[in-house]
Amino acid sequence: MTKKRLTLHEYINGIRAGERFILSRAITLMESTLEADQILAEELLEALLPFSGNSVRIGITGVPGVGKSTFINAIGPYLIKQGHKLAVLSIDPSSEISRGSILGDKTRMPELAQSPQAFIRPSATGSTLGGVAQKTRESMLLCEASGFDVIFIETVGVGQSETLVHQMVDCFLLLMLAGAGDELQGIKRGIMEMTDILVITKADGLYKAPAQQAKKEFQNALHLFPQAESQVNPEVLCCSALEPEGIEEVWQAIQYYYQQTQSNGYFQQRRQKQRLHWLHDTLGQQLKHLFYTHPAIQQELSWREKEVLEGTASPGKVARALMQKFIASSAQSN
Ligand code: GDP
């Protein structure tokens, strides 16, 4: 049975009323590649934009197995008890190719998924990681308009996905294990520099003492980094999501970071920069889409690619020829 198509007003009213089912359908609408859906999704986003932005946006990264989902499963109920509504979104780099496989889906947080105060959505899929990230960002805006005031965006600490998450959150958490070398954890220097709060996970049982030791080492290591752009020194904390212990402290550190960056103006600056970034990113993606779906380009692309493959023409020359073709045929069709 096909579902009845909702109108713009039904979407707006449902989302504003906090109906999770409608929110979920709106995100699916946004992820659709059908043109009619995309037009409706754009109108919806535009209408809801004034109601977005009022949340604490937190990025969480760390290699698979570090304890991200267990951590969110532990901090979630704590936040809900405090009266918050929590949305968990993710950017899974593997969703670029296949249906999200590194992070998996919502079954990773079974308890939290049952709470009416929580909304958990697995990563969007898309032909490019940039496209996946854009959908996640738009989902975040819809969640905010639906009253979710704490948003976690989770990703895996490998590849480009953490840079994309960093570009849409206010505070970036890096989860690390004690005792595993940096290389082993796949953590690149760039990620440390993006980190606002560093959390050493699984600080319990046999891991407790090594976690405390690692905390000191990370604190020392972070001193060697240049002053953070936010002017707030990254805090290093230990926590156990299983005990649970140290969860409240992580939330306090996030709040402290918020207070500091809001009073020194960095928070506002960061969001402004992010909006500009997303404008250019969207423009770039739209241009690319226009180019590749243009009939004139589709006609020529495969034999032009062949030329490059066979080495009979240089990529630069072919790109220029295709661009000229695109511009000339776009001008004609206008
Ligand atoms: P993710 O891939 O980063 O989401 O990691 P998971 O949350 O799935 O955790 C990976 C494994 O570590 C699971 O077997 C968890 O039970 C275990 N784990 C997670 N948090 C803790 C913790 O605080 N203490 C201990 N001892 N184990 C944990």
mmCIF file of C-alpha atoms and ligand atoms in Angstrom:
data_model
loop_
_atom_site.group_PDB
_atom_site.id
_atom_site.type_symbol
_atom_site.label_atom_id
_atom_site.label_comp_id
_atom_site.label_asym_id
_atom_site.label_seq_id
_atom_site.Cartn_x
_atom_site.Cartn_y
_atom_site.Cartn_z
ATOM 1 C CA MET A 1 0.000 0.000 0.000
ATOM 2 C CA THR A 2 1.416 3.375 -0.943
ATOM 3 C CA LYS A 3 1.265 6.040 1.716
ATOM 4 C CA LYS A 4 -0.894 9.090 1.151
ATOM 5 C CA ARG A 5 1.226 12.008 0.094
ATOM 6 C CA LEU A 6 1.303 14.680 2.785
ATOM 7 C CA THR A 7 0.808 18.339 1.954
ATOM 8 C CA LEU A 8 3.283 21.034 2.926
ATOM 9 C CA HIS A 9 0.952 22.136 5.737
ATOM 10 C CA GLU A 10 0.570 18.617 7.073
ATOM 11 C CA TYR A 11 4.343 18.336 7.225
ATOM 12 C CA ILE A 12 4.761 21.717 8.884
ATOM 13 C CA ASN A 13 2.012 21.130 11.450
ATOM 14 C CA GLY A 14 3.160 17.587 12.228
ATOM 15 C CA ILE A 15 6.765 18.609 12.712
ATOM 16 C CA ARG A 16 5.902 21.644 14.809
ATOM 17 C CA ALA A 17 3.666 19.432 16.952
ATOM 18 C CA GLY A 18 6.645 17.149 17.593
ATOM 19 C CA GLU A 19 5.173 14.126 15.794
ATOM 20 C CA ARG A 20 8.109 11.806 15.260
ATOM 21 C CA PHE A 21 6.398 9.867 12.528
ATOM 22 C CA ILE A 22 5.872 12.998 10.414
ATOM 23 C CA LEU A 23 9.429 14.122 11.127
ATOM 24 C CA SER A 24 10.663 10.777 9.921
ATOM 25 C CA ARG A 25 8.629 11.034 6.738
ATOM 26 C CA ALA A 26 9.892 14.572 6.144
ATOM 27 C CA ILE A 27 13.481 13.333 6.324
ATOM 28 C CA THR A 28 12.663 10.556 3.869
ATOM 29 C CA LEU A 29 11.114 13.198 1.596
ATOM 30 C CA MET A 30 14.320 15.214 1.787
ATOM 31 C CA GLU A 31 16.399 12.186 0.922
ATOM 32 C CA SER A 32 14.258 11.419 -2.121
ATOM 33 C CA THR A 33 15.792 12.004 -5.520
ATOM 34 C CA LEU A 34 12.424 12.648 -7.206
ATOM 35 C CA GLU A 35 12.169 16.212 -8.388
ATOM 36 C CA ALA A 36 8.629 16.744 -7.022
ATOM 37 C CA ASP A 37 9.819 15.563 -3.585
ATOM 38 C CA GLN A 38 12.846 17.803 -3.726
ATOM 39 C CA ILE A 39 10.712 20.863 -4.486
ATOM 40 C CA LEU A 40 8.375 20.070 -1.589
ATOM 41 C CA ALA A 41 11.347 19.387 0.694
ATOM 42 C CA GLU A 42 12.872 22.752 -0.184
ATOM 43 C CA GLU A 43 9.609 24.545 0.597
ATOM 44 C CA LEU A 44 9.383 22.679 3.873
ATOM 45 C CA LEU A 45 12.909 23.592 4.900
ATOM 46 C CA GLU A 46 12.315 27.211 3.987
ATOM 47 C CA ALA A 47 9.114 27.292 6.062
ATOM 48 C CA LEU A 48 10.770 25.675 9.064
ATOM 49 C CA LEU A 49 14.035 27.598 9.005
ATOM 50 C CA PRO A 50 12.754 30.281 11.436
ATOM 51 C CA PHE A 51 12.102 27.524 14.002
ATOM 52 C CA SER A 52 15.508 25.902 13.670
ATOM 53 C CA GLY A 53 18.823 26.712 15.303
ATOM 54 C CA ASN A 54 17.748 26.431 18.943
ATOM 55 C CA SER A 55 19.672 23.357 19.872
ATOM 56 C CA VAL A 56 22.965 22.252 21.256
ATOM 57 C CA ARG A 57 24.671 20.626 18.260
ATOM 58 C CA ILE A 58 27.261 18.084 19.280
ATOM 59 C CA GLY A 59 29.515 16.060 17.009
ATOM 60 C CA ILE A 60 30.848 12.694 18.206
ATOM 61 C CA THR A 61 33.635 10.832 16.515
ATOM 62 C CA GLY A 62 35.912 7.914 17.292
ATOM 63 C CA VAL A 63 36.908 4.672 15.632
ATOM 64 C CA PRO A 64 34.438 1.765 15.460
ATOM 65 C CA GLY A 65 34.363 0.011 18.830
ATOM 66 C CA VAL A 66 35.466 3.012 20.893
ATOM 67 C CA GLY A 67 32.024 3.140 22.498
ATOM 68 C CA LYS A 68 30.090 5.881 20.669
ATOM 69 C CA SER A 69 26.699 4.215 20.666
ATOM 70 C CA THR A 70 27.065 2.960 24.242
ATOM 71 C CA PHE A 71 27.996 6.491 25.297
ATOM 72 C CA ILE A 72 24.980 8.042 23.547
ATOM 73 C CA ASN A 73 22.789 5.331 25.030
ATOM 74 C CA ALA A 74 24.054 6.351 28.476
ATOM 75 C CA ILE A 75 23.989 10.136 28.153
ATOM 76 C CA GLY A 76 20.603 10.074 26.371
ATOM 77 C CA PRO A 77 18.444 8.986 29.342
ATOM 78 C CA TYR A 78 20.375 11.385 31.597
ATOM 79 C CA LEU A 79 19.540 14.308 29.298
ATOM 80 C CA ILE A 80 15.918 13.224 28.911
ATOM 81 C CA LYS A 81 15.584 13.136 32.704
ATOM 82 C CA GLN A 82 16.744 16.739 32.706
ATOM 83 C CA GLY A 83 13.901 17.640 30.352
ATOM 84 C CA HIS A 84 15.780 17.615 27.050
ATOM 85 C CA LYS A 85 14.666 16.120 23.758
ATOM 86 C CA LEU A 86 17.429 14.348 21.971
ATOM 87 C CA ALA A 87 18.013 13.579 18.302
ATOM 88 C CA VAL A 88 20.798 11.292 17.125
ATOM 89 C CA LEU A 89 21.842 11.522 13.489
ATOM 90 C CA SER A 90 24.855 10.067 11.794
ATOM 91 C CA ILE A 91 27.120 10.445 8.838
ATOM 92 C CA ASP A 92 28.433 7.102 7.789
ATOM 93 C CA PRO A 93 31.196 7.266 5.179
ATOM 94 C CA SER A 94 30.291 3.771 4.019
ATOM 95 C CA SER A 95 26.765 4.954 3.156
ATOM 96 C CA GLU A 96 28.296 6.649 0.127
ATOM 97 C CA ILE A 97 28.628 3.287 -1.535
ATOM 98 C CA SER A 98 26.336 0.836 0.207
ATOM 99 C CA ARG A 99 23.578 1.140 2.811
ATOM 100 C CA GLY A 100 25.343 2.344 5.987
ATOM 101 C CA SER A 101 27.499 -0.436 7.242
ATOM 102 C CA ILE A 102 30.146 0.977 9.565
ATOM 103 C CA LEU A 103 27.782 2.639 11.993
ATOM 104 C CA GLY A 104 24.884 0.301 11.389
ATOM 105 C CA ASP A 105 21.403 1.486 12.232
ATOM 106 C CA LYS A 106 19.199 2.471 15.133
ATOM 107 C CA THR A 107 19.307 -0.970 16.708
ATOM 108 C CA ARG A 108 22.662 0.112 18.130
ATOM 109 C CA MET A 109 20.767 2.213 20.690
ATOM 110 C CA PRO A 110 17.771 0.044 21.526
ATOM 111 C CA GLU A 111 16.830 1.603 24.883
ATOM 112 C CA LEU A 112 17.102 5.162 23.693
ATOM 113 C CA ALA A 113 15.157 4.400 20.516
ATOM 114 C CA GLN A 114 12.135 3.497 22.624
ATOM 115 C CA SER A 115 11.914 6.849 24.367
ATOM 116 C CA PRO A 116 9.381 9.320 22.918
ATOM 117 C CA GLN A 117 11.849 12.055 23.869
ATOM 118 C CA ALA A 118 14.478 10.653 21.515
ATOM 119 C CA PHE A 119 14.695 10.463 17.773
ATOM 120 C CA ILE A 120 17.296 8.231 16.182
ATOM 121 C CA ARG A 121 17.936 8.221 12.484
ATOM 122 C CA PRO A 122 20.580 6.199 10.675
ATOM 123 C CA SER A 123 22.818 7.857 8.142
ATOM 124 C CA ALA A 124 21.366 9.031 4.847
ATOM 125 C CA THR A 125 22.757 7.356 1.780
ATOM 126 C CA GLY A 126 23.918 9.198 -1.281
ATOM 127 C CA SER A 127 26.180 9.149 -4.263
ATOM 128 C CA THR A 128 28.725 11.377 -2.533
ATOM 129 C CA LEU A 129 29.741 11.853 1.079
ATOM 130 C CA GLY A 130 29.059 15.588 0.632
ATOM 131 C CA GLY A 131 25.503 14.770 -0.417
ATOM 132 C CA VAL A 132 25.027 12.510 2.608
ATOM 133 C CA ALA A 133 26.324 15.282 4.877
ATOM 134 C CA GLN A 134 23.989 17.835 3.373
ATOM 135 C CA LYS A 135 20.977 15.596 4.041
ATOM 136 C CA THR A 136 22.136 15.133 7.621
ATOM 137 C CA ARG A 137 22.424 18.867 8.074
ATOM 138 C CA GLU A 138 18.919 19.394 6.718
ATOM 139 C CA SER A 139 17.597 16.605 8.957
ATOM 140 C CA MET A 140 19.155 18.430 11.890
ATOM 141 C CA LEU A 141 17.221 21.599 11.010
ATOM 142 C CA LEU A 142 13.969 19.621 10.822
ATOM 143 C CA CYS A 143 14.674 17.997 14.199
ATOM 144 C CA GLU A 144 15.253 21.419 15.728
ATOM 145 C CA ALA A 145 11.976 22.713 14.303
ATOM 146 C CA SER A 146 10.335 19.684 15.902
ATOM 147 C CA GLY A 147 11.571 20.673 19.358
ATOM 148 C CA PHE A 148 14.693 18.534 19.731
ATOM 149 C CA ASP A 149 17.089 20.707 21.696
ATOM 150 C CA VAL A 150 20.121 18.428 21.885
ATOM 151 C CA ILE A 151 21.400 16.975 18.625
ATOM 152 C CA PHE A 152 24.164 14.418 18.418
ATOM 153 C CA ILE A 153 25.776 13.847 15.070
ATOM 154 C CA GLU A 154 27.857 10.748 15.131
ATOM 155 C CA THR A 155 30.525 9.650 12.699
ATOM 156 C CA VAL A 156 33.440 7.282 12.414
ATOM 157 C CA GLY A 157 36.910 8.682 13.020
ATOM 158 C CA VAL A 158 38.269 7.710 9.659
ATOM 159 C CA GLY A 159 38.261 9.534 6.344
ATOM 160 C CA GLN A 160 36.564 12.817 5.607
ATOM 161 C CA SER A 161 33.334 12.422 7.524
ATOM 162 C CA GLU A 162 34.535 14.086 10.714
ATOM 163 C CA THR A 163 35.451 17.260 8.830
ATOM 164 C CA LEU A 164 31.898 17.353 7.489
ATOM 165 C CA VAL A 165 30.438 16.835 10.955
ATOM 166 C CA HIS A 166 32.713 19.529 12.339
ATOM 167 C CA GLN A 167 31.199 21.902 9.802
ATOM 168 C CA MET A 168 27.708 21.480 11.228
ATOM 169 C CA VAL A 169 28.126 21.294 14.992
ATOM 170 C CA ASP A 170 28.928 23.718 17.810
ATOM 171 C CA CYS A 171 31.011 21.347 19.872
ATOM 172 C CA PHE A 172 33.086 18.411 18.681
ATOM 173 C CA LEU A 173 33.755 15.425 20.924
ATOM 174 C CA LEU A 174 36.486 12.931 20.213
ATOM 175 C CA LEU A 175 36.173 9.555 21.924
ATOM 176 C CA MET A 176 39.428 7.655 22.453
ATOM 177 C CA LEU A 177 40.572 4.478 24.126
ATOM 178 C CA ALA A 178 43.425 4.322 26.593
ATOM 179 C CA GLY A 179 46.456 2.356 25.606
ATOM 180 C CA ALA A 180 45.916 2.225 21.863
ATOM 181 C CA GLY A 181 48.413 4.288 19.931
ATOM 182 C CA ASP A 182 47.249 7.178 17.781
ATOM 183 C CA GLU A 183 47.965 5.222 14.631
ATOM 184 C CA LEU A 184 46.000 2.289 15.914
ATOM 185 C CA GLN A 185 43.038 4.514 16.561
ATOM 186 C CA GLY A 186 43.231 5.933 13.075
ATOM 187 C CA ILE A 187 43.204 9.405 14.541
ATOM 188 C CA LYS A 188 44.858 11.968 12.363
ATOM 189 C CA ARG A 189 46.456 15.105 13.713
ATOM 190 C CA GLY A 190 43.761 17.179 12.010
ATOM 191 C CA ILE A 191 41.104 15.564 14.148
ATOM 192 C CA MET A 192 42.860 16.438 17.388
ATOM 193 C CA GLU A 193 42.923 20.040 16.229
ATOM 194 C CA MET A 194 39.182 20.012 15.617
ATOM 195 C CA THR A 195 38.449 18.514 19.031
ATOM 196 C CA ASP A 196 36.696 20.652 21.627
ATOM 197 C CA ILE A 197 36.356 17.916 24.252
ATOM 198 C CA LEU A 198 38.300 14.671 24.433
ATOM 199 C CA VAL A 199 36.672 11.732 26.214
ATOM 200 C CA ILE A 200 38.562 8.589 27.152
ATOM 201 C CA THR A 201 36.014 5.796 27.099
ATOM 202 C CA LYS A 202 35.692 2.507 29.001
ATOM 203 C CA ALA A 203 37.329 3.909 32.164
ATOM 204 C CA ASP A 204 36.207 0.985 34.289
ATOM 205 C CA GLY A 205 37.571 -2.264 35.741
ATOM 206 C CA LEU A 206 41.003 -3.053 34.382
ATOM 207 C CA TYR A 207 40.871 -0.070 32.051
ATOM 208 C CA LYS A 208 40.371 2.493 34.826
ATOM 209 C CA ALA A 209 44.038 3.118 35.726
ATOM 210 C CA PRO A 210 45.255 3.211 32.091
ATOM 211 C CA ALA A 211 42.422 5.666 31.324
ATOM 212 C CA GLN A 212 43.615 8.021 34.090
ATOM 213 C CA GLN A 213 47.163 7.726 32.788
ATOM 214 C CA ALA A 214 46.002 8.410 29.218
ATOM 215 C CA LYS A 215 44.113 11.470 30.444
ATOM 216 C CA LYS A 216 47.372 12.981 31.768
ATOM 217 C CA GLU A 217 49.184 12.134 28.543
ATOM 218 C CA PHE A 218 46.497 13.689 26.364
ATOM 219 C CA GLN A 219 46.390 16.786 28.560
ATOM 220 C CA ASN A 220 50.134 17.192 28.082
ATOM 221 C CA ALA A 221 49.921 16.496 24.363
ATOM 222 C CA LEU A 222 47.162 19.059 23.884
ATOM 223 C CA HIS A 223 49.365 21.735 25.477
ATOM 224 C CA LEU A 224 51.685 21.367 22.510
ATOM 225 C CA PHE A 225 48.929 22.317 20.091
ATOM 226 C CA PRO A 226 48.362 25.942 19.156
ATOM 227 C CA GLN A 227 45.604 27.777 21.080
ATOM 228 C CA ALA A 228 42.172 26.657 19.852
ATOM 229 C CA GLU A 229 40.277 29.081 17.621
ATOM 230 C CA SER A 230 37.498 29.075 20.212
ATOM 231 C CA GLN A 231 39.974 30.310 22.862
ATOM 232 C CA VAL A 232 38.689 27.490 25.097
ATOM 233 C CA ASN A 233 41.236 24.840 25.960
ATOM 234 C CA PRO A 234 39.910 21.361 25.165
ATOM 235 C CA GLU A 235 39.006 19.426 28.293
ATOM 236 C CA VAL A 236 40.108 15.810 28.675
ATOM 237 C CA LEU A 237 37.757 13.531 30.602
ATOM 238 C CA CYS A 238 37.410 9.849 31.457
ATOM 239 C CA CYS A 239 34.087 8.096 31.426
ATOM 240 C CA SER A 240 32.487 4.701 31.610
ATOM 241 C CA ALA A 241 29.236 4.284 29.771
ATOM 242 C CA LEU A 242 28.687 0.862 31.297
ATOM 243 C CA GLU A 243 29.093 1.734 35.003
ATOM 244 C CA PRO A 244 27.952 4.512 34.228
ATOM 245 C CA GLU A 245 30.459 7.042 35.538
ATOM 246 C CA GLY A 246 31.637 10.443 34.320
ATOM 247 C CA ILE A 247 28.676 10.934 31.985
ATOM 248 C CA GLU A 248 27.409 13.964 33.894
ATOM 249 C CA GLU A 249 30.901 15.484 33.782
ATOM 250 C CA VAL A 250 30.953 15.212 29.993
ATOM 251 C CA TRP A 251 27.648 17.080 29.825
ATOM 252 C CA GLN A 252 29.021 19.720 32.210
ATOM 253 C CA ALA A 253 32.080 20.121 29.972
ATOM 254 C CA ILE A 254 29.802 20.607 26.954
ATOM 255 C CA GLN A 255 27.818 23.236 28.834
ATOM 256 C CA TYR A 256 30.970 24.997 29.977
ATOM 257 C CA TYR A 257 32.200 25.070 26.383
ATOM 258 C CA TYR A 258 28.871 26.575 25.340
ATOM 259 C CA GLN A 259 28.941 29.284 27.972
ATOM 260 C CA GLN A 260 32.507 30.234 27.125
ATOM 261 C CA THR A 261 32.024 30.346 23.353
ATOM 262 C CA GLN A 262 28.730 32.186 23.630
ATOM 263 C CA SER A 263 30.246 34.862 25.806
ATOM 264 C CA ASN A 264 33.373 35.316 23.684
ATOM 265 C CA GLY A 265 31.372 35.401 20.428
ATOM 266 C CA TYR A 266 32.954 32.311 18.879
ATOM 267 C CA PHE A 267 29.692 30.348 18.912
ATOM 268 C CA GLN A 268 27.869 32.937 16.761
ATOM 269 C CA GLN A 269 30.888 33.306 14.469
ATOM 270 C CA ARG A 270 31.147 29.548 13.962
ATOM 271 C CA ARG A 271 27.483 29.187 13.050
ATOM 272 C CA GLN A 272 27.718 32.115 10.625
ATOM 273 C CA LYS A 273 30.741 30.592 8.928
ATOM 274 C CA GLN A 274 28.982 27.240 8.749
ATOM 275 C CA ARG A 275 25.951 28.765 7.038
ATOM 276 C CA LEU A 276 28.213 30.337 4.437
ATOM 277 C CA HIS A 277 30.040 27.075 3.995
ATOM 278 C CA TRP A 278 26.761 25.239 3.362
ATOM 279 C CA LEU A 279 25.703 27.829 0.815
ATOM 280 C CA HIS A 280 28.861 27.235 -1.204
ATOM 281 C CA ASP A 281 28.682 23.520 -0.688
ATOM 282 C CA THR A 282 25.080 23.379 -1.917
ATOM 283 C CA LEU A 283 25.927 25.591 -4.876
ATOM 284 C CA GLY A 284 28.802 23.295 -5.770
ATOM 285 C CA GLN A 285 26.601 20.218 -5.593
ATOM 286 C CA GLN A 286 23.811 21.817 -7.610
ATOM 287 C CA LEU A 287 26.227 22.927 -10.317
ATOM 288 C CA LYS A 288 27.683 19.457 -10.525
ATOM 289 C CA HIS A 289 24.218 17.938 -10.768
ATOM 290 C CA LEU A 290 23.182 20.403 -13.511
ATOM 291 C CA PHE A 291 26.324 19.654 -15.429
ATOM 292 C CA TYR A 292 26.174 15.867 -15.312
ATOM 293 C CA THR A 293 22.447 15.633 -16.020
ATOM 294 C CA HIS A 294 22.555 18.042 -18.969
ATOM 295 C CA PRO A 295 21.621 16.177 -22.192
ATOM 296 C CA ALA A 296 24.498 17.731 -24.137
ATOM 297 C CA ILE A 297 27.005 16.486 -21.555
ATOM 298 C CA GLN A 298 25.413 13.067 -21.251
ATOM 299 C CA GLN A 299 25.725 12.694 -25.007
ATOM 300 C CA GLU A 300 29.429 13.473 -25.057
ATOM 301 C CA LEU A 301 30.752 12.353 -21.725
ATOM 302 C CA SER A 302 31.396 8.690 -22.447
ATOM 303 C CA TRP A 303 33.467 9.168 -25.599
ATOM 304 C CA ARG A 304 35.287 12.091 -24.011
ATOM 305 C CA GLU A 305 36.114 9.846 -21.053
ATOM 306 C CA LYS A 306 37.386 7.262 -23.518
ATOM 307 C CA GLU A 307 39.743 9.834 -24.993
ATOM 308 C CA VAL A 308 41.170 10.491 -21.534
ATOM 309 C CA LEU A 309 41.384 6.781 -20.731
ATOM 310 C CA GLU A 310 43.277 6.075 -23.927
ATOM 311 C CA GLY A 311 45.524 9.072 -23.421
ATOM 312 C CA THR A 312 44.598 10.704 -26.739
ATOM 313 C CA ALA A 313 43.452 13.897 -24.997
ATOM 314 C CA SER A 314 44.426 15.479 -21.697
ATOM 315 C CA PRO A 315 41.869 15.736 -18.847
ATOM 316 C CA GLY A 316 42.336 19.507 -18.817
ATOM 317 C CA LYS A 317 41.561 19.876 -22.505
ATOM 318 C CA VAL A 318 38.551 17.585 -22.322
ATOM 319 C CA ALA A 319 37.201 19.348 -19.228
ATOM 320 C CA ARG A 320 37.474 22.705 -21.015
ATOM 321 C CA ALA A 321 35.688 21.372 -24.094
ATOM 322 C CA LEU A 322 32.882 19.902 -21.992
ATOM 323 C CA MET A 323 32.480 23.107 -20.022
ATOM 324 C CA GLN A 324 32.252 25.119 -23.233
ATOM 325 C CA LYS A 325 29.638 22.732 -24.558
ATOM 326 C CA PHE A 326 27.688 23.006 -21.290
ATOM 327 C CA ILE A 327 27.766 26.800 -21.245
ATOM 328 C CA ALA A 328 26.816 27.094 -24.929
ATOM 329 C CA SER A 329 23.902 24.636 -24.684
ATOM 330 C CA SER A 330 22.672 26.153 -21.408
ATOM 331 C CA ALA A 331 22.650 29.595 -23.052
ATOM 332 C CA GLN A 332 20.687 28.185 -25.996
ATOM 333 C CA SER A 333 18.062 26.528 -23.830
ATOM 334 C CA ASN A 334 17.458 29.777 -21.906
HETATM 335 P P1 GDP B 1 30.975 2.179 18.622
HETATM 336 O O1 GDP B 1 31.296 1.316 17.459
HETATM 337 O O2 GDP B 1 31.977 3.276 18.788
HETATM 338 O O3 GDP B 1 29.571 2.689 18.632
HETATM 339 O O4 GDP B 1 31.163 1.278 19.929
HETATM 340 P P2 GDP B 1 30.062 0.520 20.835
HETATM 341 O O5 GDP B 1 29.309 1.515 21.638
HETATM 342 O O6 GDP B 1 29.280 -0.380 19.972
HETATM 343 O O7 GDP B 1 30.972 -0.301 21.827
HETATM 344 C C1 GDP B 1 31.870 -1.298 21.403
HETATM 345 C C2 GDP B 1 32.105 -2.303 22.518
HETATM 346 O O8 GDP B 1 32.663 -1.679 23.652
HETATM 347 C C3 GDP B 1 30.819 -2.976 23.017
HETATM 348 O O9 GDP B 1 31.051 -4.327 23.221
HETATM 349 C C4 GDP B 1 30.523 -2.286 24.332
HETATM 350 O O10 GDP B 1 29.842 -3.086 25.251
HETATM 351 C C5 GDP B 1 31.908 -1.928 24.819
HETATM 352 N N1 GDP B 1 31.847 -0.709 25.659
HETATM 353 C C6 GDP B 1 31.276 0.475 25.305
HETATM 354 N N2 GDP B 1 31.365 1.361 26.314
HETATM 355 C C7 GDP B 1 32.007 0.728 27.321
HETATM 356 C C8 GDP B 1 32.399 1.109 28.654
HETATM 357 O O11 GDP B 1 32.170 2.232 29.125
HETATM 358 N N3 GDP B 1 33.072 0.180 29.389
HETATM 359 C C9 GDP B 1 33.368 -1.056 28.896
HETATM 360 N N4 GDP B 1 34.046 -1.893 29.709
HETATM 361 N N5 GDP B 1 32.996 -1.468 27.686
HETATM 362 C C10 GDP B 1 32.321 -0.601 26.894
#
